[in-house]
Amino acid sequence: MTIPNDFTGRLNRLFELTGASTAATVAEVCRRQVAHLSESHLYALRSGERTNPSLLVMRALGDYFGIDPAYFLTTNTAYAADLAAAATRPGQPTG
């Protein structure tokens, strides 16, 4: 599995791998942890308009997709691929 090196590419890869529904749904669920994560903020992250999310945003996205937030930060692409392979469909139990 090829894993992009940038945050935008990695976030979009999670959407592809898990079949996540819409940015609105993801933002709504993540907003329970990060109040400022709006649909437009998530769209800006997915489009590359914003490329430096806070650690809280990465944690909320990691929780949503069932992965360690280190996926967004690591420079080790093999490790990132392992983390991405563990991603779950949103709403499915992890482990």
PDB file of C-alpha atoms in Angstrom:
ATOM      1  CA  MET A   1       0.000   0.000   0.000  1.00  0.00           C
ATOM      2  CA  THR A   2       1.382   3.394  -0.961  1.00  0.00           C
ATOM      3  CA  ILE A   3       1.005   6.049   1.710  1.00  0.00           C
ATOM      4  CA  PRO A   4       1.326   9.748   0.858  1.00  0.00           C
ATOM      5  CA  ASN A   5       3.911  11.801   2.744  1.00  0.00           C
ATOM      6  CA  ASP A   6       1.668  14.777   3.492  1.00  0.00           C
ATOM      7  CA  PHE A   7      -1.227  15.262   5.905  1.00  0.00           C
ATOM      8  CA  THR A   8      -3.757  15.954   3.144  1.00  0.00           C
ATOM      9  CA  GLY A   9      -2.865  12.804   1.236  1.00  0.00           C
ATOM     10  CA  ARG A  10      -2.940  10.672   4.361  1.00  0.00           C
ATOM     11  CA  LEU A  11      -6.306  12.009   5.461  1.00  0.00           C
ATOM     12  CA  ASN A  12      -7.801  11.422   2.022  1.00  0.00           C
ATOM     13  CA  ARG A  13      -6.334   7.906   1.985  1.00  0.00           C
ATOM     14  CA  LEU A  14      -8.238   7.147   5.215  1.00  0.00           C
ATOM     15  CA  PHE A  15     -11.466   8.296   3.604  1.00  0.00           C
ATOM     16  CA  GLU A  16     -10.751   5.965   0.660  1.00  0.00           C
ATOM     17  CA  LEU A  17      -9.709   2.957   2.754  1.00  0.00           C
ATOM     18  CA  THR A  18     -12.605   3.102   5.162  1.00  0.00           C
ATOM     19  CA  GLY A  19     -15.372   4.275   2.902  1.00  0.00           C
ATOM     20  CA  ALA A  20     -16.044   7.154   5.289  1.00  0.00           C
ATOM     21  CA  SER A  21     -19.186   8.955   4.329  1.00  0.00           C
ATOM     22  CA  THR A  22     -19.040  12.726   4.076  1.00  0.00           C
ATOM     23  CA  ALA A  23     -16.898  15.435   5.583  1.00  0.00           C
ATOM     24  CA  ALA A  24     -20.038  16.671   7.339  1.00  0.00           C
ATOM     25  CA  THR A  25     -20.504  13.337   9.109  1.00  0.00           C
ATOM     26  CA  VAL A  26     -16.843  13.049  10.069  1.00  0.00           C
ATOM     27  CA  ALA A  27     -16.761  16.633  11.344  1.00  0.00           C
ATOM     28  CA  GLU A  28     -19.957  16.123  13.341  1.00  0.00           C
ATOM     29  CA  VAL A  29     -18.564  13.075  15.121  1.00  0.00           C
ATOM     30  CA  CYS A  30     -15.150  14.651  15.682  1.00  0.00           C
ATOM     31  CA  ARG A  31     -16.733  17.841  17.030  1.00  0.00           C
ATOM     32  CA  ARG A  32     -17.586  15.883  20.174  1.00  0.00           C
ATOM     33  CA  GLN A  33     -13.849  16.052  20.949  1.00  0.00           C
ATOM     34  CA  VAL A  34     -12.787  19.201  19.091  1.00  0.00           C
ATOM     35  CA  ALA A  35     -15.403  21.923  19.113  1.00  0.00           C
ATOM     36  CA  HIS A  36     -13.779  23.956  16.320  1.00  0.00           C
ATOM     37  CA  LEU A  37     -13.666  21.160  13.725  1.00  0.00           C
ATOM     38  CA  SER A  38     -16.329  22.264  11.272  1.00  0.00           C
ATOM     39  CA  GLU A  39     -17.193  20.753   7.928  1.00  0.00           C
ATOM     40  CA  SER A  40     -15.426  23.647   6.187  1.00  0.00           C
ATOM     41  CA  HIS A  41     -12.313  23.156   8.351  1.00  0.00           C
ATOM     42  CA  LEU A  42     -12.239  19.456   7.441  1.00  0.00           C
ATOM     43  CA  TYR A  43     -12.747  20.296   3.762  1.00  0.00           C
ATOM     44  CA  ALA A  44      -9.810  22.720   3.980  1.00  0.00           C
ATOM     45  CA  LEU A  45      -7.663  19.933   5.452  1.00  0.00           C
ATOM     46  CA  ARG A  46      -8.728  17.489   2.732  1.00  0.00           C
ATOM     47  CA  SER A  47      -8.136  19.975  -0.086  1.00  0.00           C
ATOM     48  CA  GLY A  48      -4.723  21.089   1.162  1.00  0.00           C
ATOM     49  CA  GLU A  49      -5.881  24.633   1.872  1.00  0.00           C
ATOM     50  CA  ARG A  50      -4.948  23.955   5.501  1.00  0.00           C
ATOM     51  CA  THR A  51      -2.033  21.642   6.149  1.00  0.00           C
ATOM     52  CA  ASN A  52      -1.135  22.032   9.807  1.00  0.00           C
ATOM     53  CA  PRO A  53      -3.936  20.708  12.033  1.00  0.00           C
ATOM     54  CA  SER A  54      -3.669  20.783  15.796  1.00  0.00           C
ATOM     55  CA  LEU A  55      -2.836  17.661  17.754  1.00  0.00           C
ATOM     56  CA  LEU A  56      -6.415  17.686  19.061  1.00  0.00           C
ATOM     57  CA  VAL A  57      -7.747  17.524  15.503  1.00  0.00           C
ATOM     58  CA  MET A  58      -5.371  14.675  14.627  1.00  0.00           C
ATOM     59  CA  ARG A  59      -6.417  12.800  17.767  1.00  0.00           C
ATOM     60  CA  ALA A  60     -10.114  13.216  16.959  1.00  0.00           C
ATOM     61  CA  LEU A  61      -9.564  12.039  13.375  1.00  0.00           C
ATOM     62  CA  GLY A  62      -7.474   9.112  14.607  1.00  0.00           C
ATOM     63  CA  ASP A  63     -10.256   8.128  17.004  1.00  0.00           C
ATOM     64  CA  TYR A  64     -12.848   8.424  14.260  1.00  0.00           C
ATOM     65  CA  PHE A  65     -10.893   6.166  11.912  1.00  0.00           C
ATOM     66  CA  GLY A  66      -9.719   3.812  14.676  1.00  0.00           C
ATOM     67  CA  ILE A  67      -5.999   4.509  14.253  1.00  0.00           C
ATOM     68  CA  ASP A  68      -3.117   5.984  16.192  1.00  0.00           C
ATOM     69  CA  PRO A  69      -2.775   9.712  15.384  1.00  0.00           C
ATOM     70  CA  ALA A  70       0.934   9.052  14.778  1.00  0.00           C
ATOM     71  CA  TYR A  71      -0.214   8.009  11.290  1.00  0.00           C
ATOM     72  CA  PHE A  72      -0.423  11.706  10.369  1.00  0.00           C
ATOM     73  CA  LEU A  73       3.035  12.575  11.730  1.00  0.00           C
ATOM     74  CA  THR A  74       5.415   9.699  11.141  1.00  0.00           C
ATOM     75  CA  THR A  75       8.041   9.906   8.430  1.00  0.00           C
ATOM     76  CA  ASN A  76       8.279   6.104   8.413  1.00  0.00           C
ATOM     77  CA  THR A  77       5.974   5.202   5.534  1.00  0.00           C
ATOM     78  CA  ALA A  78       6.046   1.471   6.360  1.00  0.00           C
ATOM     79  CA  TYR A  79       4.767   2.259   9.861  1.00  0.00           C
ATOM     80  CA  ALA A  80       2.146   4.626   8.409  1.00  0.00           C
ATOM     81  CA  ALA A  81       1.007   1.857   6.039  1.00  0.00           C
ATOM     82  CA  ASP A  82       0.639  -0.537   8.977  1.00  0.00           C
ATOM     83  CA  LEU A  83      -1.439   2.026  10.847  1.00  0.00           C
ATOM     84  CA  ALA A  84      -3.597   2.717   7.786  1.00  0.00           C
ATOM     85  CA  ALA A  85      -4.187  -1.018   7.302  1.00  0.00           C
ATOM     86  CA  ALA A  86      -5.630  -1.095  10.826  1.00  0.00           C
ATOM     87  CA  ALA A  87      -8.135   1.678  10.051  1.00  0.00           C
ATOM     88  CA  THR A  88     -11.718   0.650  10.575  1.00  0.00           C
ATOM     89  CA  ARG A  89     -14.896   1.648   8.917  1.00  0.00           C
ATOM     90  CA  PRO A  90     -16.341   4.425  11.038  1.00  0.00           C
ATOM     91  CA  GLY A  91     -18.753   3.028  13.577  1.00  0.00           C
ATOM     92  CA  GLN A  92     -17.158  -0.430  13.536  1.00  0.00           C
ATOM     93  CA  PRO A  93     -15.424  -1.783  16.627  1.00  0.00           C
ATOM     94  CA  THR A  94     -11.650  -1.709  16.682  1.00  0.00           C
ATOM     95  CA  GLY A  95      -9.669  -4.793  17.613  1.00  0.00           C
TER      96      GLY A  95
END
